[in-house]
PDB file of N, CA and C in Angstrom:
ATOM      1  N   ILE H   1      79.240  95.544  90.168  1.00 94.00           N
ATOM      2  CA  ILE H   1      80.698  96.668  90.174  1.00 94.00           C
ATOM      3  C   ILE H   1      81.335  95.480  89.994  1.00 94.00           C
ATOM      4  N   MET H   2      81.085  94.147  90.475  1.00 94.00           N
ATOM      5  CA  MET H   2      82.312  93.098  89.990  1.00 94.00           C
ATOM      6  C   MET H   2      82.064  92.547  89.117  1.00 94.00           C
ATOM      7  N   ASN H   3      81.096  92.397  88.345  1.00 93.00           N
ATOM      8  CA  ASN H   3      80.039  92.094  87.149  1.00 93.00           C
ATOM      9  C   ASN H   3      81.480  92.775  85.695  1.00 93.00           C
ATOM     10  N   LEU H   4      81.127  94.567  85.996  1.00 95.00           N
ATOM     11  CA  LEU H   4      82.354  95.290  85.466  1.00 95.00           C
ATOM     12  C   LEU H   4      83.380  94.678  85.042  1.00 95.00           C
ATOM     13  N   LEU H   5      83.802  94.350  86.470  1.00 96.00           N
ATOM     14  CA  LEU H   5      85.367  94.478  86.540  1.00 96.00           C
ATOM     15  C   LEU H   5      85.923  93.023  86.218  1.00 96.00           C
ATOM     16  N   TRP H   6      84.896  92.055  85.946  1.00 96.00           N
ATOM     17  CA  TRP H   6      84.782  91.146  85.293  1.00 96.00           C
ATOM     18  C   TRP H   6      85.265  90.796  83.697  1.00 96.00           C
ATOM     19  N   GLU H   7      84.536  91.548  83.399  1.00 95.00           N
ATOM     20  CA  GLU H   7      83.861  91.692  81.848  1.00 95.00           C
ATOM     21  C   GLU H   7      84.918  92.144  81.370  1.00 95.00           C
ATOM     22  N   GLN H   8      85.401  93.270  82.249  1.00 95.00           N
ATOM     23  CA  GLN H   8      86.898  93.863  81.703  1.00 95.00           C
ATOM     24  C   GLN H   8      87.550  94.492  82.852  1.00 95.00           C
ATOM     25  N   SER H   9      88.893  94.950  83.070  1.00 94.00           N
ATOM     26  CA  SER H   9      89.899  95.007  84.177  1.00 94.00           C
ATOM     27  C   SER H   9      91.107  95.516  83.685  1.00 94.00           C
ATOM     28  N   PRO H  10      91.425  96.286  84.125  1.00 96.00           N
ATOM     29  CA  PRO H  10      90.839  97.394  85.392  1.00 96.00           C
ATOM     30  C   PRO H  10      90.126  98.719  84.829  1.00 96.00           C
ATOM     31  N   GLN H  11      89.442  99.007  85.414  1.00 96.00           N
ATOM     32  CA  GLN H  11      88.626  99.931  85.840  1.00 96.00           C
ATOM     33  C   GLN H  11      88.990 101.223  86.133  1.00 96.00           C
ATOM     34  N   THR H  12      88.545 102.601  85.738  1.00 95.00           N
ATOM     35  CA  THR H  12      89.316 103.601  86.784  1.00 95.00           C
ATOM     36  C   THR H  12      87.417 104.102  87.388  1.00 95.00           C
ATOM     37  N   PHE H  13      87.478 104.737  88.172  1.00 95.00           N
ATOM     38  CA  PHE H  13      86.607 105.153  89.420  1.00 95.00           C
ATOM     39  C   PHE H  13      85.242 105.259  88.163  1.00 95.00           C
ATOM     40  N   THR H  14      86.048 106.951  87.526  1.00 95.00           N
ATOM     41  CA  THR H  14      84.755 107.189  85.959  1.00 95.00           C
ATOM     42  C   THR H  14      83.700 106.181  85.610  1.00 95.00           C
ATOM     43  N   GLN H  15      84.954 104.867  85.186  1.00 95.00           N
ATOM     44  CA  GLN H  15      84.190 104.202  83.844  1.00 95.00           C
ATOM     45  C   GLN H  15      83.216 102.975  84.766  1.00 95.00           C
ATOM     46  N   LEU H  16      83.523 102.362  85.895  1.00 96.00           N
ATOM     47  CA  LEU H  16      82.689 102.168  86.379  1.00 96.00           C
ATOM     48  C   LEU H  16      81.145 102.943  87.266  1.00 96.00           C
ATOM     49  N   PHE H  17      81.650 104.314  87.550  1.00 96.00           N
ATOM     50  CA  PHE H  17      80.363 105.141  87.864  1.00 96.00           C
ATOM     51  C   PHE H  17      79.801 105.375  86.412  1.00 96.00           C
ATOM     52  N   ASP H  18      79.938 105.737  85.159  1.00 95.00           N
ATOM     53  CA  ASP H  18      79.516 105.638  84.225  1.00 95.00           C
ATOM     54  C   ASP H  18      78.854 104.839  83.970  1.00 95.00           C
ATOM     55  N   ALA H  19      79.220 104.395  83.822  1.00 94.00           N
ATOM     56  CA  ALA H  19      78.325 102.092  83.223  1.00 94.00           C
ATOM     57  C   ALA H  19      77.397 101.929  84.427  1.00 94.00           C
ATOM     58  N   LEU H  20      77.717 102.260  85.987  1.00 94.00           N
ATOM     59  CA  LEU H  20      76.497 102.210  86.876  1.00 94.00           C
ATOM     60  C   LEU H  20      75.621 103.080  86.989  1.00 94.00           C
ATOM     61  N   LYS H  21      75.922 104.192  86.797  1.00 92.00           N
ATOM     62  CA  LYS H  21      75.524 105.770  86.889  1.00 92.00           C
ATOM     63  C   LYS H  21      73.554 104.989  86.102  1.00 92.00           C
ATOM     64  N   ALA H  22      73.474 104.564  85.419  1.00 86.00           N
ATOM     65  CA  ALA H  22      72.311 104.235  83.861  1.00 86.00           C
ATOM     66  C   ALA H  22      71.114 103.228  84.876  1.00 86.00           C
ATOM     67  N   ASP H  23      72.383 102.377  85.640  1.00 89.00           N
ATOM     68  CA  ASP H  23      71.753 100.971  85.727  1.00 89.00           C
ATOM     69  C   ASP H  23      71.263 101.022  86.826  1.00 89.00           C
ATOM     70  N   THR H  24      72.024 102.149  88.006  1.00 93.00           N
ATOM     71  CA  THR H  24      71.697 102.000  89.102  1.00 93.00           C
ATOM     72  C   THR H  24      70.833 103.317  89.739  1.00 93.00           C
ATOM     73  N   GLY H  25      71.300 104.227  89.066  1.00 92.00           N
ATOM     74  CA  GLY H  25      71.075 105.804  89.961  1.00 92.00           C
ATOM     75  C   GLY H  25      72.188 105.924  91.242  1.00 92.00           C
ATOM     76  N   TRP H  26      73.073 104.754  91.379  1.00 93.00           N
ATOM     77  CA  TRP H  26      74.240 105.258  92.348  1.00 93.00           C
ATOM     78  C   TRP H  26      74.766 106.644  91.903  1.00 93.00           C
ATOM     79  N   ALA H  27      74.666 107.194  93.527  1.00 95.00           N
ATOM     80  CA  ALA H  27      75.823 108.749  93.419  1.00 95.00           C
ATOM     81  C   ALA H  27      76.774 108.226  93.430  1.00 95.00           C
ATOM     82  N   LYS H  28      77.943 109.288  92.788  1.00 95.00           N
ATOM     83  CA  LYS H  28      79.207 109.454  93.093  1.00 95.00           C
ATOM     84  C   LYS H  28      79.851 108.120  94.690  1.00 95.00           C
ATOM     85  N   GLY H  29      79.084 109.317  95.774  1.00 96.00           N
ATOM     86  CA  GLY H  29      79.677 108.469  96.699  1.00 96.00           C
ATOM     87  C   GLY H  29      79.022 107.016  97.155  1.00 96.00           C
ATOM     88  N   THR H  30      78.406 106.364  96.875  1.00 96.00           N
ATOM     89  CA  THR H  30      78.029 105.303  97.168  1.00 96.00           C
ATOM     90  C   THR H  30      78.774 104.549  96.215  1.00 96.00           C
ATOM     91  N   VAL H  31      78.708 104.365  94.843  1.00 96.00           N
ATOM     92  CA  VAL H  31      79.856 104.069  94.725  1.00 96.00           C
ATOM     93  C   VAL H  31      81.328 103.719  94.617  1.00 96.00           C
ATOM     94  N   PHE H  32      81.967 104.573  95.364  1.00 94.00           N
ATOM     95  CA  PHE H  32      83.570 104.846  96.134  1.00 94.00           C
ATOM     96  C   PHE H  32      83.648 103.822  97.167  1.00 94.00           C
ATOM     97  N   THR H  33      82.380 104.260  97.912  1.00 96.00           N
ATOM     98  CA  THR H  33      81.879 103.552  99.377  1.00 96.00           C
ATOM     99  C   THR H  33      82.339 102.009  99.037  1.00 96.00           C
ATOM    100  N   MET H  34      81.223 101.575  97.731  1.00 95.00           N
ATOM    101  CA  MET H  34      80.830 100.159  97.779  1.00 95.00           C
ATOM    102  C   MET H  34      82.524  99.687  97.075  1.00 95.00           C
ATOM    103  N   LEU H  35      83.593 100.302  96.155  1.00 96.00           N
ATOM    104  CA  LEU H  35      84.870  99.907  96.259  1.00 96.00           C
ATOM    105  C   LEU H  35      85.582  99.950  97.231  1.00 96.00           C
ATOM    106  N   GLU H  36      85.693 100.957  98.455  1.00 95.00           N
ATOM    107  CA  GLU H  36      86.195 100.633  99.655  1.00 95.00           C
ATOM    108  C   GLU H  36      86.062  99.832 100.520  1.00 95.00           C
ATOM    109  N   ARG H  37      84.989  99.334 100.331  1.00 95.00           N
ATOM    110  CA  ARG H  37      84.229  97.944 101.623  1.00 95.00           C
ATOM    111  C   ARG H  37      85.099  97.171 100.438  1.00 95.00           C
ATOM    112  N   MET H  38      84.617  96.662  99.499  1.00 94.00           N
ATOM    113  CA  MET H  38      84.974  96.271  98.104  1.00 94.00           C
ATOM    114  C   MET H  38      86.666  95.663  98.564  1.00 94.00           C
ATOM    115  N   GLU H  39      87.596  96.288  98.747  1.00 95.00           N
ATOM    116  CA  GLU H  39      88.841  96.231  98.974  1.00 95.00           C
ATOM    117  C   GLU H  39      88.795  95.379 100.680  1.00 95.00           C
ATOM    118  N   GLU H  40      88.210  96.508 101.395  1.00 95.00           N
ATOM    119  CA  GLU H  40      88.795  96.072 103.036  1.00 95.00           C
ATOM    120  C   GLU H  40      88.278  94.368 102.782  1.00 95.00           C
ATOM    121  N   LYS H  41      87.391  93.904 102.198  1.00 90.00           N
ATOM    122  CA  LYS H  41      87.260  92.390 102.162  1.00 90.00           C
ATOM    123  C   LYS H  41      88.284  91.759 101.297  1.00 90.00           C
ATOM    124  N   GLY H  42      89.116  92.475 100.486  1.00 92.00           N
ATOM    125  CA  GLY H  42      89.838  91.980  99.700  1.00 92.00           C
ATOM    126  C   GLY H  42      89.585  91.235  98.556  1.00 92.00           C
ATOM    127  N   ALA H  43      88.313  91.828  97.985  1.00 92.00           N
ATOM    128  CA  ALA H  43      87.828  91.238  96.428  1.00 92.00           C
ATOM    129  C   ALA H  43      87.961  92.382  95.523  1.00 92.00           C
ATOM    130  N   VAL H  44      88.891  93.340  95.497  1.00 96.00           N
ATOM    131  CA  VAL H  44      89.170  94.254  94.377  1.00 96.00           C
ATOM    132  C   VAL H  44      90.643  94.600  95.225  1.00 96.00           C
ATOM    133  N   ARG H  45      91.194  94.896  94.126  1.00 96.00           N
ATOM    134  CA  ARG H  45      92.649  95.465  94.315  1.00 96.00           C
ATOM    135  C   ARG H  45      92.833  96.921  93.652  1.00 96.00           C
ATOM    136  N   ILE H  46      93.004  97.700  94.176  1.00 94.00           N
ATOM    137  CA  ILE H  46      93.193  99.550  93.705  1.00 94.00           C
ATOM    138  C   ILE H  46      94.647  99.647  93.938  1.00 94.00           C
ATOM    139  N   GLU H  47      95.117 100.197  92.560  1.00 94.00           N
ATOM    140  CA  GLU H  47      96.564 100.416  91.871  1.00 94.00           C
ATOM    141  C   GLU H  47      96.326 101.927  91.738  1.00 94.00           C
ATOM    142  N   THR H  48      97.762 102.606  92.401  1.00 91.00           N
ATOM    143  CA  THR H  48      96.767 104.372  91.844  1.00 91.00           C
ATOM    144  C   THR H  48      97.771 104.267  90.754  1.00 91.00           C
ATOM    145  N   SER H  49      97.881 104.818  89.535  1.00 82.00           N
ATOM    146  CA  SER H  49      98.257 104.875  88.115  1.00 82.00           C
ATOM    147  C   SER H  49      98.109 106.563  87.842  1.00 82.00           C
ATOM    148  N   GLY H  50      99.019 107.378  88.284  1.00 88.00           N
ATOM    149  CA  GLY H  50      99.386 109.145  87.982  1.00 88.00           C
ATOM    150  C   GLY H  50      98.590 109.513  89.057  1.00 88.00           C
ATOM    151  N   ARG H  51      97.251 109.855  88.239  1.00 89.00           N
ATOM    152  CA  ARG H  51      96.130 110.798  89.464  1.00 89.00           C
ATOM    153  C   ARG H  51      94.603 109.781  89.327  1.00 89.00           C
ATOM    154  N   SER H  52      95.130 108.833  88.632  1.00 89.00           N
ATOM    155  CA  SER H  52      93.478 107.950  89.011  1.00 89.00           C
ATOM    156  C   SER H  52      94.315 106.681  89.747  1.00 89.00           C
ATOM    157  N   LYS H  53      92.664 106.102  89.865  1.00 92.00           N
ATOM    158  CA  LYS H  53      93.242 104.518  90.792  1.00 92.00           C
ATOM    159  C   LYS H  53      92.287 103.815  89.710  1.00 92.00           C
ATOM    160  N   LEU H  54      92.787 102.712  90.008  1.00 96.00           N
ATOM    161  CA  LEU H  54      92.526 101.476  88.732  1.00 96.00           C
ATOM    162  C   LEU H  54      92.364 100.338  89.313  1.00 96.00           C
ATOM    163  N   TYR H  55      90.799  99.876  89.010  1.00 97.00           N
ATOM    164  CA  TYR H  55      90.554  98.860  89.909  1.00 97.00           C
ATOM    165  C   TYR H  55      90.302  97.876  89.392  1.00 97.00           C
ATOM    166  N   SER H  56      90.855  96.276  90.272  1.00 97.00           N
ATOM    167  CA  SER H  56      90.301  94.971  90.130  1.00 97.00           C
ATOM    168  C   SER H  56      90.085  94.111  90.345  1.00 97.00           C
ATOM    169  N   PRO H  57      89.614  93.054  89.842  1.00 96.00           N
ATOM    170  CA  PRO H  57      89.088  92.090  90.769  1.00 96.00           C
ATOM    171  C   PRO H  57      90.273  91.464  91.182  1.00 96.00           C
ATOM    172  N   LEU H  58      90.122  90.936  92.470  1.00 95.00           N
ATOM    173  CA  LEU H  58      90.770  89.912  93.111  1.00 95.00           C
ATOM    174  C   LEU H  58      90.474  88.342  93.337  1.00 95.00           C
ATOM    175  N   TRP H  59      89.011  88.468  93.287  1.00 90.00           N
ATOM    176  CA  TRP H  59      88.428  87.229  93.719  1.00 90.00           C
ATOM    177  C   TRP H  59      87.619  86.692  92.064  1.00 90.00           C
ATOM    178  N   GLU H  60      87.974  85.237  92.113  1.00 90.00           N
ATOM    179  CA  GLU H  60      87.403  84.926  90.818  1.00 90.00           C
ATOM    180  C   GLU H  60      85.516  84.477  90.802  1.00 90.00           C
ATOM    181  N   LYS H  61      85.144  84.827  89.505  1.00 87.00           N
ATOM    182  CA  LYS H  61      83.136  84.817  89.906  1.00 87.00           C
ATOM    183  C   LYS H  61      83.131  84.141  91.112  1.00 87.00           C
ATOM    184  N   GLU H  62      83.472  82.308  90.587  1.00 84.00           N
ATOM    185  CA  GLU H  62      83.206  81.340  91.218  1.00 84.00           C
ATOM    186  C   GLU H  62      83.438  81.690  92.946  1.00 84.00           C
ATOM    187  N   GLN H  63      84.486  82.060  93.397  1.00 81.00           N
ATOM    188  CA  GLN H  63      84.952  82.666  94.710  1.00 81.00           C
ATOM    189  C   GLN H  63      83.877  83.595  95.036  1.00 81.00           C
ATOM    190  N   ALA H  64      83.758  84.371  94.248  1.00 79.00           N
ATOM    191  CA  ALA H  64      82.492  85.487  95.173  1.00 79.00           C
ATOM    192  C   ALA H  64      81.306  85.276  95.003  1.00 79.00           C
ATOM    193  N   VAL H  65      80.717  84.386  94.606  1.00 81.00           N
ATOM    194  CA  VAL H  65      79.646  84.018  94.385  1.00 81.00           C
ATOM    195  C   VAL H  65      79.492  83.042  95.712  1.00 81.00           C
ATOM    196  N   GLY H  66      80.475  82.061  96.049  1.00 82.00           N
ATOM    197  CA  GLY H  66      80.243  81.615  96.937  1.00 82.00           C
ATOM    198  C   GLY H  66      80.311  82.266  98.712  1.00 82.00           C
ATOM    199  N   HIS H  67      81.497  83.257  98.653  1.00 79.00           N
ATOM    200  CA  HIS H  67      81.900  84.127  99.415  1.00 79.00           C
ATOM    201  C   HIS H  67      80.388  84.217  99.889  1.00 79.00           C
ATOM    202  N   GLU H  68      79.537  85.048  99.053  1.00 80.00           N
ATOM    203  CA  GLU H  68      78.192  85.830  99.221  1.00 80.00           C
ATOM    204  C   GLU H  68      76.762  84.496  99.978  1.00 80.00           C
ATOM    205  N   THR H  69      77.056  84.006  99.274  1.00 84.00           N
ATOM    206  CA  THR H  69      76.271  82.710  99.344  1.00 84.00           C
ATOM    207  C   THR H  69      76.633  81.931 101.049  1.00 84.00           C
ATOM    208  N   GLU H  70      77.518  82.117 101.547  1.00 83.00           N
ATOM    209  CA  GLU H  70      77.622  81.685 102.877  1.00 83.00           C
ATOM    210  C   GLU H  70      77.597  83.020 103.803  1.00 83.00           C
ATOM    211  N   SER H  71      77.694  84.470 103.149  1.00 82.00           N
ATOM    212  CA  SER H  71      77.202  85.620 104.255  1.00 82.00           C
ATOM    213  C   SER H  71      75.662  85.482 104.285  1.00 82.00           C
ATOM    214  N   PHE H  72      74.770  85.125 103.341  1.00 82.00           N
ATOM    215  CA  PHE H  72      74.170  85.193 103.897  1.00 82.00           C
ATOM    216  C   PHE H  72      73.011  84.377 104.094  1.00 82.00           C
ATOM    217  N   LEU H  73      73.551  82.799 104.253  1.00 84.00           N
ATOM    218  CA  LEU H  73      73.131  82.649 105.224  1.00 84.00           C
ATOM    219  C   LEU H  73      73.139  82.298 106.353  1.00 84.00           C
ATOM    220  N   SER H  74      74.542  83.230 106.311  1.00 86.00           N
ATOM    221  CA  SER H  74      74.762  83.592 108.262  1.00 86.00           C
ATOM    222  C   SER H  74      74.177  84.497 108.532  1.00 86.00           C
ATOM    223  N   ARG H  75      73.670  84.981 107.724  1.00 87.00           N
ATOM    224  CA  ARG H  75      72.776  85.950 108.252  1.00 87.00           C
ATOM    225  C   ARG H  75      70.893  85.988 108.486  1.00 87.00           C
ATOM    226  N   VAL H  76      71.174  85.224 107.347  1.00 90.00           N
ATOM    227  CA  VAL H  76      69.779  84.043 107.694  1.00 90.00           C
ATOM    228  C   VAL H  76      69.006  83.169 108.823  1.00 90.00           C
ATOM    229  N   TYR H  77      70.066  82.355 108.633  1.00 88.00           N
ATOM    230  CA  TYR H  77      69.971  81.413 109.952  1.00 88.00           C
ATOM    231  C   TYR H  77      71.105  81.394 110.959  1.00 88.00           C
ATOM    232  N   GLY H  78      71.665  82.721 111.406  1.00 80.00           N
ATOM    233  CA  GLY H  78      72.676  82.763 112.518  1.00 80.00           C
ATOM    234  C   GLY H  78      73.606  82.019 112.299  1.00 80.00           C
ATOM    235  N   GLY H  79      74.195  81.476 111.130  1.00 64.00           N
ATOM    236  CA  GLY H  79      74.937  81.154 111.569  1.00 64.00           C
ATOM    237  C   GLY H  79      74.863  79.574 110.845  1.00 64.00           C
TER     238      GLY H  79
END
């Protein structure tokens, strides 16, 4: 999801879902849940534009890689 947003943003849910469906096979609920979690973590901004929501990245790619590396190491090695 973040790679799609880094390539082009903002994007609507439909744009993201359509791009992910072929590669991942994820259901709409899965994509929606992922986007909500990413917003809660401060990685994605959601703006309402009329009836649709626009998604944009708040993290730079390098910042996201560092965050995920720390998270992985914390889970694997217990901090």
